[in-house]
Tab-separated table of C-alpha atoms and ligand atoms in Angstrom:
chain	number	residue	atom	x	y	z
A	197	UNK	CA	18.295	19.657	10.355
A	198	UNK	CA	19.507	20.432	6.761
A	199	UNK	CA	22.474	22.031	7.593
A	200	UNK	CA	24.483	19.514	5.580
A	201	UNK	CA	22.902	19.813	2.501
A	202	UNK	CA	25.497	19.071	0.028
A	203	UNK	CA	28.262	16.690	-0.533
A	204	UNK	CA	27.854	13.244	0.449
A	205	UNK	CA	25.258	14.482	2.652
A	206	UNK	CA	23.158	11.760	2.758
A	207	UNK	CA	25.776	9.719	3.498
A	208	UNK	CA	26.902	11.655	6.534
A	209	UNK	CA	23.250	11.635	7.430
A	210	UNK	CA	23.098	8.126	7.308
A	211	UNK	CA	26.633	7.692	9.282
A	212	UNK	CA	24.734	9.618	12.396
A	213	UNK	CA	21.567	7.981	11.944
A	214	UNK	CA	22.994	4.637	12.088
A	215	UNK	CA	24.346	5.444	15.774
A	216	UNK	CA	20.972	6.141	17.019
A	217	UNK	CA	17.902	4.440	15.001
A	218	UNK	CA	18.516	0.794	14.587
A	219	UNK	CA	19.764	0.509	10.734
A	220	UNK	CA	19.282	4.263	10.236
A	221	UNK	CA	15.842	4.129	9.342
A	222	UNK	CA	12.301	4.420	10.995
A	223	UNK	CA	10.970	1.945	8.812
A	224	UNK	CA	12.740	-1.098	7.067
A	225	UNK	CA	11.419	-0.491	3.455
A	226	UNK	CA	13.536	2.466	3.290
A	227	UNK	CA	16.857	1.538	3.750
A	228	UNK	CA	18.544	-0.058	0.202
A	229	UNK	CA	19.570	-3.926	1.924
A	230	UNK	CA	18.298	-5.740	-0.984
A	231	UNK	CA	19.335	-3.019	-3.700
A	232	UNK	CA	22.643	-2.121	-2.003
A	233	UNK	CA	24.079	1.081	-1.408
A	234	UNK	CA	23.118	3.711	0.830
A	235	UNK	CA	19.308	5.432	1.058
A	236	UNK	CA	19.292	8.871	0.318
A	237	UNK	CA	17.669	11.823	2.941
A	238	UNK	CA	14.865	14.081	1.082
A	239	UNK	CA	15.132	17.736	2.010
A	240	UNK	CA	12.314	18.371	0.053
A	241	UNK	CA	9.120	16.778	-2.400
A	242	UNK	CA	6.961	18.611	-4.957
A	243	UNK	CA	4.807	17.162	-7.613
A	244	UNK	CA	6.778	14.073	-9.010
A	245	UNK	CA	10.145	14.584	-7.642
A	246	UNK	CA	11.813	14.755	-4.743
A	247	UNK	CA	15.356	16.558	-4.201
A	248	UNK	CA	17.697	14.572	-2.187
A	249	UNK	CA	19.786	16.289	0.775
A	250	UNK	CA	22.816	16.439	-2.047
A	251	UNK	CA	20.580	18.307	-4.370
A	252	UNK	CA	19.850	15.356	-6.852
A	253	UNK	CA	16.201	15.620	-8.506
A	254	UNK	CA	14.624	12.616	-8.775
A	255	UNK	CA	11.678	11.186	-10.286
A	256	UNK	CA	9.536	9.708	-7.921
A	257	UNK	CA	7.329	6.335	-8.211
A	258	UNK	CA	7.146	5.294	-4.803
A	259	UNK	CA	4.640	9.101	-3.460
A	260	UNK	CA	5.684	8.281	0.017
A	261	UNK	CA	4.820	4.587	-0.766
A	262	UNK	CA	1.371	5.196	-1.993
A	263	UNK	CA	-0.302	8.706	-0.271
A	264	UNK	CA	0.647	11.149	-3.230
A	265	UNK	CA	-1.738	10.705	-5.854
A	266	UNK	CA	-2.256	14.204	-6.723
A	267	UNK	CA	1.928	14.475	-6.509
A	268	UNK	CA	3.721	15.548	-3.461
A	269	UNK	CA	2.939	19.088	-1.545
A	270	UNK	CA	-0.007	19.387	-3.275
A	271	UNK	CA	-1.241	22.995	-3.492
A	272	UNK	CA	-5.262	22.419	-2.005
A	273	UNK	CA	-3.806	19.745	0.245
A	274	UNK	CA	-1.252	22.144	2.014
A	275	UNK	CA	-4.122	24.802	1.892
A	276	UNK	CA	-6.452	22.656	3.945
A	277	UNK	CA	-3.418	21.851	6.425
A	278	UNK	CA	-2.634	25.488	6.783
A	279	UNK	CA	-6.425	26.845	7.247
A	280	UNK	CA	-6.960	23.361	9.911
A	281	UNK	CA	-3.623	24.577	11.808
A	282	UNK	CA	-5.112	27.691	12.633
A	283	UNK	CA	-7.237	26.249	15.091
A	284	UNK	CA	-4.776	23.927	16.968
A	285	UNK	CA	-3.029	20.539	16.345
A	286	UNK	CA	-5.138	18.394	18.536
A	287	UNK	CA	-8.462	18.313	20.815
A	288	UNK	CA	-8.969	15.034	22.237
A	289	UNK	CA	-12.246	15.571	21.605
A	290	UNK	CA	-14.591	14.722	18.853
A	291	UNK	CA	-14.509	17.749	16.001
A	292	UNK	CA	-16.109	18.585	13.069
A	293	UNK	CA	-13.442	17.050	10.483
A	294	UNK	CA	-14.303	13.716	11.494
A	295	UNK	CA	-17.843	13.799	10.239
A	296	UNK	CA	-16.836	15.049	7.106
A	297	UNK	CA	-14.288	12.420	6.330
A	298	UNK	CA	-16.786	9.985	7.678
A	299	UNK	CA	-19.241	11.043	5.108
A	300	UNK	CA	-16.678	11.404	2.161
A	301	UNK	CA	-15.817	7.575	2.964
A	302	UNK	CA	-19.026	6.258	3.435
A	303	UNK	CA	-20.208	7.979	-0.099
A	304	UNK	CA	-17.290	6.538	-1.947
A	305	UNK	CA	-16.265	3.665	-0.777
A	306	UNK	CA	-19.428	0.715	-1.618
A	307	UNK	CA	-19.184	-1.420	1.535
A	308	UNK	CA	-18.766	1.113	4.518
A	309	UNK	CA	-21.900	2.015	6.130
A	310	UNK	CA	-20.065	3.054	9.258
A	311	UNK	CA	-16.283	3.772	9.563
A	312	UNK	CA	-13.583	4.620	12.683
A	313	UNK	CA	-10.732	6.442	11.795
A	314	UNK	CA	-7.495	5.444	13.548
A	315	UNK	CA	-3.456	6.365	12.699
A	316	UNK	CA	-2.097	3.964	10.554
A	317	UNK	CA	-2.401	0.790	8.351
A	318	UNK	CA	-1.574	-1.237	10.774
A	319	UNK	CA	-4.044	-0.284	13.067
A	320	UNK	CA	-6.603	-0.345	10.878
A	321	UNK	CA	-5.895	-3.733	9.827
A	322	UNK	CA	-5.368	-4.848	13.622
A	323	UNK	CA	-8.505	-3.022	14.489
A	324	UNK	CA	-10.729	-4.868	12.061
A	325	UNK	CA	-9.432	-8.615	12.419
A	326	UNK	CA	-10.293	-7.645	16.305
A	327	UNK	CA	-13.614	-6.849	15.187
A	328	UNK	CA	-14.145	-9.757	13.265
A	329	UNK	CA	-13.102	-12.063	15.988
A	330	UNK	CA	-15.469	-10.026	18.340
A	331	UNK	CA	-18.245	-10.187	15.772
A	332	UNK	CA	-18.038	-13.871	14.964
A	333	UNK	CA	-16.810	-15.556	18.273
A	334	UNK	CA	-13.900	-17.338	16.248
A	335	UNK	CA	-10.319	-16.903	16.576
A	336	UNK	CA	-9.008	-18.229	13.046
A	337	UNK	CA	-8.550	-15.986	10.441
A	338	UNK	CA	-7.243	-16.788	6.724
A	339	UNK	CA	-4.400	-14.510	5.098
A	340	UNK	CA	-2.542	-14.650	1.999
A	341	UNK	CA	1.328	-15.401	1.387
A	342	UNK	CA	2.965	-12.525	-0.118
A	343	UNK	CA	0.158	-10.415	1.497
A	344	UNK	CA	1.420	-7.585	3.795
A	345	UNK	CA	-1.364	-5.847	6.139
A	346	UNK	CA	1.048	-4.062	8.666
A	347	UNK	CA	3.145	-5.088	11.323
A	348	UNK	CA	0.260	-6.753	13.424
A	349	UNK	CA	1.622	-10.044	14.980
A	350	UNK	CA	-1.141	-12.161	13.777
A	351	UNK	CA	-0.369	-10.948	10.503
A	352	UNK	CA	3.104	-10.994	9.995
A	353	UNK	CA	3.157	-14.700	8.667
A	354	UNK	CA	4.442	-15.179	5.569
A	355	UNK	CA	4.336	-11.625	4.977
A	356	UNK	CA	5.466	-9.327	1.952
A	357	UNK	CA	6.714	-5.887	1.819
A	358	UNK	CA	9.907	-5.164	4.022
A	359	UNK	CA	9.402	-8.412	5.859
A	360	UNK	CA	9.928	-10.660	2.508
A	361	UNK	CA	12.543	-8.188	0.925
A	362	UNK	CA	14.444	-8.616	4.624
A	363	UNK	CA	14.083	-12.110	4.789
A	364	UNK	CA	12.052	-12.366	7.553
A	365	UNK	CA	8.516	-13.065	5.960
A	366	UNK	CA	7.785	-14.878	9.657
A	367	UNK	CA	8.900	-12.261	11.947
A	368	UNK	CA	10.559	-12.779	15.182
A	369	UNK	CA	8.977	-11.916	18.617
A	370	UNK	CA	5.995	-13.783	17.477
A	371	UNK	CA	4.319	-16.369	20.015
A	372	UNK	CA	3.527	-19.430	18.050
A	373	UNK	CA	0.327	-19.384	19.701
A	374	UNK	CA	-0.352	-16.396	17.882
A	375	UNK	CA	0.835	-17.582	14.726
A	376	UNK	CA	-1.663	-20.914	14.826
A	377	UNK	CA	-4.458	-18.944	14.420
A	378	UNK	CA	-3.515	-17.752	11.233
A	379	UNK	CA	-4.120	-19.767	8.361
A	380	UNK	CA	-1.693	-19.119	5.282
A	381	UNK	CA	-2.853	-19.894	2.324
A	382	UNK	CA	-1.259	-19.231	-1.602
A	383	UNK	CA	-3.128	-16.336	-3.447
A	384	UNK	CA	-5.177	-17.448	-6.490
A	385	UNK	CA	-5.360	-20.886	-5.120
A	386	UNK	CA	-9.035	-21.975	-5.088
A	387	UNK	CA	-9.105	-25.547	-4.385
A	388	UNK	CA	-6.720	-24.970	-0.943
A	389	UNK	CA	-9.489	-22.179	-0.254
A	390	UNK	CA	-11.996	-24.413	-0.398
A	391	UNK	CA	-10.504	-27.509	0.701
A	392	UNK	CA	-9.804	-25.017	4.143
A	393	UNK	CA	-13.586	-23.901	4.491
A	394	UNK	CA	-14.624	-27.537	3.615
A	395	UNK	CA	-12.514	-28.710	7.167
A	396	UNK	CA	-12.615	-25.213	9.285
A	397	UNK	CA	-15.262	-23.323	8.006
A	398	UNK	CA	-16.918	-22.945	11.427
A	399	UNK	CA	-13.780	-21.798	13.023
A	400	UNK	CA	-12.910	-18.743	10.545
A	401	UNK	CA	-13.589	-15.715	11.632
A	402	UNK	CA	-12.262	-13.818	8.711
A	403	UNK	CA	-10.707	-13.723	5.439
A	404	UNK	CA	-7.924	-10.941	5.278
A	405	UNK	CA	-6.798	-10.142	1.686
A	406	UNK	CA	-5.364	-7.304	-0.320
A	407	UNK	CA	-7.590	-7.680	-3.220
A	408	UNK	CA	-4.578	-6.604	-5.401
A	409	UNK	CA	-1.979	-8.014	-3.725
A	410	UNK	CA	0.538	-4.989	-3.538
A	411	UNK	CA	3.094	-5.737	-1.091
A	412	UNK	CA	5.021	-8.453	-3.371
A	413	UNK	CA	5.605	-6.701	-6.279
A	414	UNK	CA	1.621	-6.531	-8.081
A	415	UNK	CA	-0.660	-9.334	-8.143
A	416	UNK	CA	-3.827	-9.802	-10.053
A	417	UNK	CA	-6.652	-11.976	-9.372
A	418	UNK	CA	-7.431	-14.659	-11.460
A	419	UNK	CA	-11.142	-14.142	-12.547
A	420	UNK	CA	-13.606	-15.529	-10.224
A	421	UNK	CA	-10.799	-15.634	-7.527
A	422	UNK	CA	-12.256	-12.673	-5.580
A	423	UNK	CA	-15.869	-13.380	-6.454
A	424	UNK	CA	-14.907	-17.029	-4.481
A	425	UNK	CA	-13.525	-15.609	-1.550
A	426	UNK	CA	-16.973	-13.629	-1.063
A	427	UNK	CA	-19.260	-16.811	-1.787
A	428	UNK	CA	-16.978	-18.793	1.222
A	429	UNK	CA	-17.270	-16.000	3.826
A	430	UNK	CA	-20.946	-15.909	3.092
A	431	UNK	CA	-21.783	-19.558	3.196
A	432	UNK	CA	-19.764	-19.841	6.287
A	433	UNK	CA	-20.293	-16.653	8.170
A	434	UNK	CA	-17.162	-15.465	8.192
A	435	UNK	CA	-16.144	-11.890	7.760
A	436	UNK	CA	-14.638	-10.611	4.602
A	437	UNK	CA	-11.756	-7.978	4.972
A	438	UNK	CA	-10.501	-6.338	1.946
A	439	UNK	CA	-7.296	-4.217	2.662
A	440	UNK	CA	-7.508	-1.476	0.676
A	441	UNK	CA	-4.770	0.550	2.727
A	442	UNK	CA	-2.695	0.315	-0.898
A	443	UNK	CA	-5.448	0.360	-3.707
A	444	UNK	CA	-8.079	2.209	-1.497
A	445	UNK	CA	-8.806	5.733	-3.878
A	446	UNK	CA	-6.077	4.403	-5.998
A	447	UNK	CA	-7.473	2.160	-8.688
A	448	UNK	CA	-10.689	4.098	-8.474
A	449	UNK	CA	-12.142	6.301	-5.689
A	450	UNK	CA	-13.937	3.487	-4.152
A	451	UNK	CA	-11.295	0.867	-4.458
A	452	UNK	CA	-11.190	-2.816	-6.079
A	453	UNK	CA	-14.679	-3.291	-4.662
A	454	UNK	CA	-15.586	-0.519	-6.932
A	455	UNK	CA	-13.810	-1.798	-9.743
A	456	UNK	CA	-15.085	-5.889	-9.386
A	457	UNK	CA	-18.239	-5.005	-7.644
A	458	UNK	CA	-17.872	-7.145	-5.246
A	459	UNK	CA	-18.633	-5.861	-1.583
A	460	UNK	CA	-16.324	-7.288	1.752
A	461	UNK	CA	-18.122	-6.647	5.166
A	462	UNK	CA	-14.958	-4.948	6.068
A	463	UNK	CA	-12.367	-2.516	4.547
A	464	UNK	CA	-9.018	-1.303	5.830
A	465	UNK	CA	-7.697	2.021	4.325
A	466	UNK	CA	-5.025	4.569	5.040
A	467	UNK	CA	-2.476	6.306	2.768
A	468	UNK	CA	-4.367	8.374	0.492
A	469	UNK	CA	-6.959	9.246	3.083
A	470	UNK	CA	-4.548	10.932	4.843
A	471	UNK	CA	-2.978	12.942	2.357
A	472	UNK	CA	0.278	12.495	3.073
A	473	UNK	CA	-0.259	12.794	7.163
A	474	UNK	CA	-0.597	9.794	9.462
A	475	UNK	CA	-3.929	7.953	9.206
A	476	UNK	CA	-5.837	4.845	8.920
A	477	UNK	CA	-9.529	3.994	8.941
A	478	UNK	CA	-11.682	0.812	9.110
A	479	UNK	CA	-15.024	0.612	7.772
A	480	UNK	CA	-17.589	-1.763	7.199
A	481	UNK	CA	-21.252	-3.246	7.354
A	482	UNK	CA	-22.995	-1.635	10.545
A	483	UNK	CA	-24.328	-4.521	12.005
A	484	UNK	CA	-20.550	-5.329	12.601
A	485	UNK	CA	-19.377	-1.953	13.327
A	486	UNK	CA	-21.817	-1.478	16.183
A	487	UNK	CA	-19.563	-3.864	17.794
A	488	UNK	CA	-16.916	-1.468	18.860
A	489	UNK	CA	-16.692	0.561	21.860
A	490	UNK	CA	-18.530	2.380	23.235
A	491	UNK	CA	-21.552	0.667	21.421
A	492	UNK	CA	-20.315	-2.794	21.643
A	493	UNK	CA	-17.709	-5.336	23.614
A	494	UNK	CA	-14.786	-4.759	20.980
A	495	UNK	CA	-12.423	-2.280	22.487
A	496	UNK	CA	-10.394	0.368	19.827
A	497	UNK	CA	-9.016	3.396	20.775
A	498	UNK	CA	-6.271	6.240	20.077
A	499	UNK	CA	-5.742	9.687	21.322
A	500	UNK	CA	-4.671	11.105	17.741
A	501	UNK	CA	-7.620	9.099	16.038
A	502	UNK	CA	-9.348	12.031	13.898
A	503	UNK	CA	-6.499	14.389	14.360
A	504	UNK	CA	-7.718	17.427	12.501
A	505	UNK	CA	-4.903	18.522	10.599
A	506	UNK	CA	-4.698	14.688	9.485
A	507	UNK	CA	-8.651	14.744	8.495
A	508	UNK	CA	-8.226	18.044	6.581
A	509	UNK	CA	-5.151	16.684	4.514
A	510	UNK	CA	-7.232	13.714	3.350
A	511	UNK	CA	-10.427	15.432	3.286
A	512	UNK	CA	-9.147	17.508	0.898
A	513	UNK	CA	-7.233	14.874	-1.371
A	514	UNK	CA	-10.789	12.975	-1.388
A	515	UNK	CA	-12.687	16.355	-2.813
A	516	UNK	CA	-9.861	16.880	-4.961
A	517	UNK	CA	-9.790	13.096	-6.547
A	518	UNK	CA	-13.857	13.509	-6.316
A	519	UNK	CA	-13.454	16.712	-8.322
A	520	UNK	CA	-10.919	15.775	-10.835
A	521	UNK	CA	-11.692	11.979	-11.151
A	522	UNK	CA	-8.155	11.395	-12.232
A	523	UNK	CA	-8.497	7.651	-12.951
A	524	UNK	CA	-8.365	7.575	-16.735
A	525	UNK	CA	-5.315	9.669	-16.805
A	526	UNK	CA	-3.518	8.006	-14.508
A	527	UNK	CA	-4.594	4.376	-16.526
A	528	UNK	CA	-2.880	6.096	-19.771
A	529	UNK	CA	0.187	7.160	-17.510
A	530	UNK	CA	0.676	3.361	-16.242
A	531	UNK	CA	0.199	1.788	-19.833
A	532	UNK	CA	2.706	4.580	-21.248
A	533	UNK	CA	5.403	3.388	-18.719
A	534	UNK	CA	4.284	-0.633	-19.268
A	535	UNK	CA	4.536	-0.591	-22.933
A	536	UNK	CA	7.869	0.825	-22.776
A	537	UNK	CA	8.899	-1.405	-20.032
A	538	UNK	CA	7.591	-4.386	-22.352
A	539	UNK	CA	9.192	-3.078	-25.681
A	540	UNK	CA	12.710	-2.444	-23.911
A	541	UNK	CA	12.825	-6.188	-22.263
A	542	UNK	CA	11.364	-8.123	-25.791
A	543	UNK	CA	14.300	-5.917	-27.907
A	544	UNK	CA	17.036	-7.223	-25.032
A	545	UNK	CA	15.408	-10.579	-25.106
A	546	UNK	CA	14.639	-10.879	-21.325
A	547	UNK	CA	12.030	-12.399	-19.621
A	548	UNK	CA	10.029	-9.367	-18.113
A	549	UNK	CA	5.964	-9.137	-16.547
A	550	UNK	CA	4.572	-5.701	-15.976
A	551	UNK	CA	1.357	-5.877	-13.546
A	552	UNK	CA	-0.249	-2.882	-13.987
A	553	UNK	CA	-3.672	-1.400	-12.953
A	554	UNK	CA	-4.198	2.631	-13.289
A	555	UNK	CA	-1.354	4.048	-11.472
A	556	UNK	CA	0.195	1.036	-9.772
A	557	UNK	CA	2.927	-1.368	-11.557
A	558	UNK	CA	4.980	-3.745	-11.088
A	559	UNK	CA	8.230	-5.220	-12.562
A	560	UNK	CA	9.075	-9.051	-12.427
A	561	UNK	CA	11.952	-10.554	-14.178
A	562	UNK	CA	9.905	-13.490	-15.188
A	563	UNK	CA	9.054	-16.114	-17.657
A	564	UNK	CA	5.640	-16.298	-16.440
A	565	UNK	CA	3.339	-14.371	-15.493
A	566	UNK	CA	3.002	-14.029	-11.543
A	567	UNK	CA	-0.047	-15.278	-9.911
A	568	UNK	CA	0.864	-15.680	-6.143
A	569	UNK	CA	3.998	-15.262	-3.480
A	570	UNK	CA	6.279	-18.351	-5.257
A	571	UNK	CA	6.008	-17.157	-8.685
A	572	UNK	CA	7.131	-13.766	-7.559
A	573	UNK	CA	9.970	-14.674	-5.500
A	574	UNK	CA	11.755	-16.914	-8.538
A	575	UNK	CA	11.485	-13.976	-10.585
A	576	UNK	CA	15.384	-12.562	-11.128
A	577	UNK	CA	15.485	-9.942	-8.184
A	578	UNK	CA	18.971	-9.467	-9.173
A	579	UNK	CA	17.573	-7.803	-12.692
A	580	UNK	CA	15.503	-6.025	-10.743
A	581	UNK	CA	18.582	-4.688	-8.246
A	582	UNK	CA	20.447	-3.482	-11.377
A	583	UNK	CA	17.761	-1.612	-13.311
A	584	UNK	CA	16.894	0.259	-9.909
A	585	UNK	CA	20.629	1.221	-9.510
A	586	UNK	CA	20.926	2.435	-13.168
A	587	UNK	CA	17.258	4.303	-12.646
A	588	UNK	CA	18.564	5.990	-9.656
A	589	UNK	CA	22.025	7.238	-11.339
A	590	UNK	CA	19.957	8.470	-13.931
A	591	UNK	CA	17.373	10.464	-12.155
A	592	UNK	CA	14.398	7.773	-11.641
A	593	UNK	CA	13.285	6.934	-8.003
A	594	UNK	CA	11.775	3.192	-7.890
A	595	UNK	CA	11.030	1.376	-4.575
A	596	UNK	CA	14.153	-0.069	-3.122
A	597	UNK	CA	12.877	-3.654	-3.361
A	598	UNK	CA	11.794	-5.982	-6.180
A	599	UNK	CA	8.741	-6.969	-3.842
A	600	UNK	CA	6.994	-3.614	-3.783
A	601	UNK	CA	4.580	-1.678	-6.174
A	602	UNK	CA	5.670	1.579	-7.969
A	603	UNK	CA	2.847	4.258	-8.135
A	604	UNK	CA	2.084	7.134	-10.149
A	605	UNK	CA	1.001	10.823	-9.225
A	606	UNK	CA	-1.064	13.349	-11.583
A	607	UNK	CA	2.080	15.402	-11.292
A	608	UNK	CA	3.658	12.420	-13.035
A	609	UNK	CA	1.741	13.312	-16.633
A	610	UNK	CA	3.370	14.557	-19.584
A	611	UNK	CA	7.465	15.081	-19.851
A	612	UNK	CA	7.976	13.113	-16.494
A	613	UNK	CA	6.285	10.235	-17.659
A	614	UNK	CA	7.703	10.090	-20.992
A	615	UNK	CA	11.246	10.864	-19.817
A	616	UNK	CA	10.899	8.300	-16.645
A	617	UNK	CA	9.734	5.779	-19.446
A	618	UNK	CA	12.854	6.478	-21.530
A	619	UNK	CA	15.420	6.333	-18.733
A	620	UNK	CA	13.670	3.084	-17.406
A	621	UNK	CA	13.367	1.598	-21.115
A	622	UNK	CA	17.475	2.373	-21.344
A	623	UNK	CA	18.115	0.310	-18.227
A	624	UNK	CA	16.099	-2.482	-18.928
A	625	UNK	CA	18.705	-2.598	-22.508
A	626	UNK	CA	21.887	-2.198	-20.231
A	627	UNK	CA	20.875	-5.103	-17.859
B	928	HOZ	N1	2.987	-0.362	2.966
B	928	HOZ	C1	4.164	0.047	2.517
B	928	HOZ	C2	4.892	-0.365	1.531
B	928	HOZ	N2	4.608	-2.229	1.298
B	928	HOZ	C3	5.334	-0.003	3.413
B	928	HOZ	C4	5.559	1.454	4.064
B	928	HOZ	C5	6.584	0.854	5.069
B	928	HOZ	O1	6.707	-0.058	5.627
B	928	HOZ	O2	7.407	2.173	5.555
């Protein structure tokens, strides 16, 4: 696989990949379509750094789209995988790791009394929606424009992430009758939410929301907005689903729900809980979770669900978070970057917003704070694209889209964060 390392290796690999894999990538967000250029191929990753197939070293703020909170190739996670590997790769029966993982999730995530493991964030949100519908006997769901909950049919409506980046927020291939069950509202629009529940409350199975939307840049809730979601769901017997695939274990060990003290009925998880291996989970109130097969009538399954290697990796990652509690350190790094970016923009006279919470941040070249999808898509993505190119040329990898969130790991602490802040600030001044 690595025969080609050296000059123009990424271009050569990409040319081969394009002949065989649609667009040359196995997930559209990896293509550089919106920022331009050829995506690089990675030969190895260590700490805060990626090394490309062309032997270029990059400080990485994608962190494999979120999971690598301890940095890449963390020794504790790697050792746990190696130990588990001694005993086999998949059993198709219950295994002890699943119980340890369930105990950790239930201990750390306030709303979760019972949890079911699956293999991706998409499976987690898809299953949570099905469970909410089965539990309530209702069909309609509310989602918010710009939120992305994986590539679930009924949720690929006004979706963020790659769907928005590539101009397909309403994907082809989804029957109008499926999309008709999805009510799309603007995030942070309290009146629209109240009106919708007043008109259709008895039909609404669930609200699904990224409590901090992180697939349309990063958007933070207005004061009282998440409380309103909780209140309306409780009043109308609808299920409140927090999609914490991005924010779970990242903004706090217990996710946004622990930070803000709001308890959803169900929570979708992924990314960090797999320690870099493929994983997802959904959990919540036992009274709802017990509607799942084999106890109840809502079917959900998976050959590799609770896979021992993924469980071992995830358990190691979660135990390390519990033991090290890195959230204050991550917040400090986030602020260092945010202050450097805002300072550079001010000196250049460029309007810039940098929403940041702990180790998550985004850049919007915009006069106004970004409160929703419309504000995000009105920002100057051309400026972001210029910054992306400058950063990449100078050894810093940002996500290849203005509509993604940047992630920091504990491994960035020290020289990497200082160096990256200088490079990004210089990139802003060069716009
Ligand atoms: N949830 C990821 C960030 N938006 C996307 C990962 C992917 O689609 O490959």
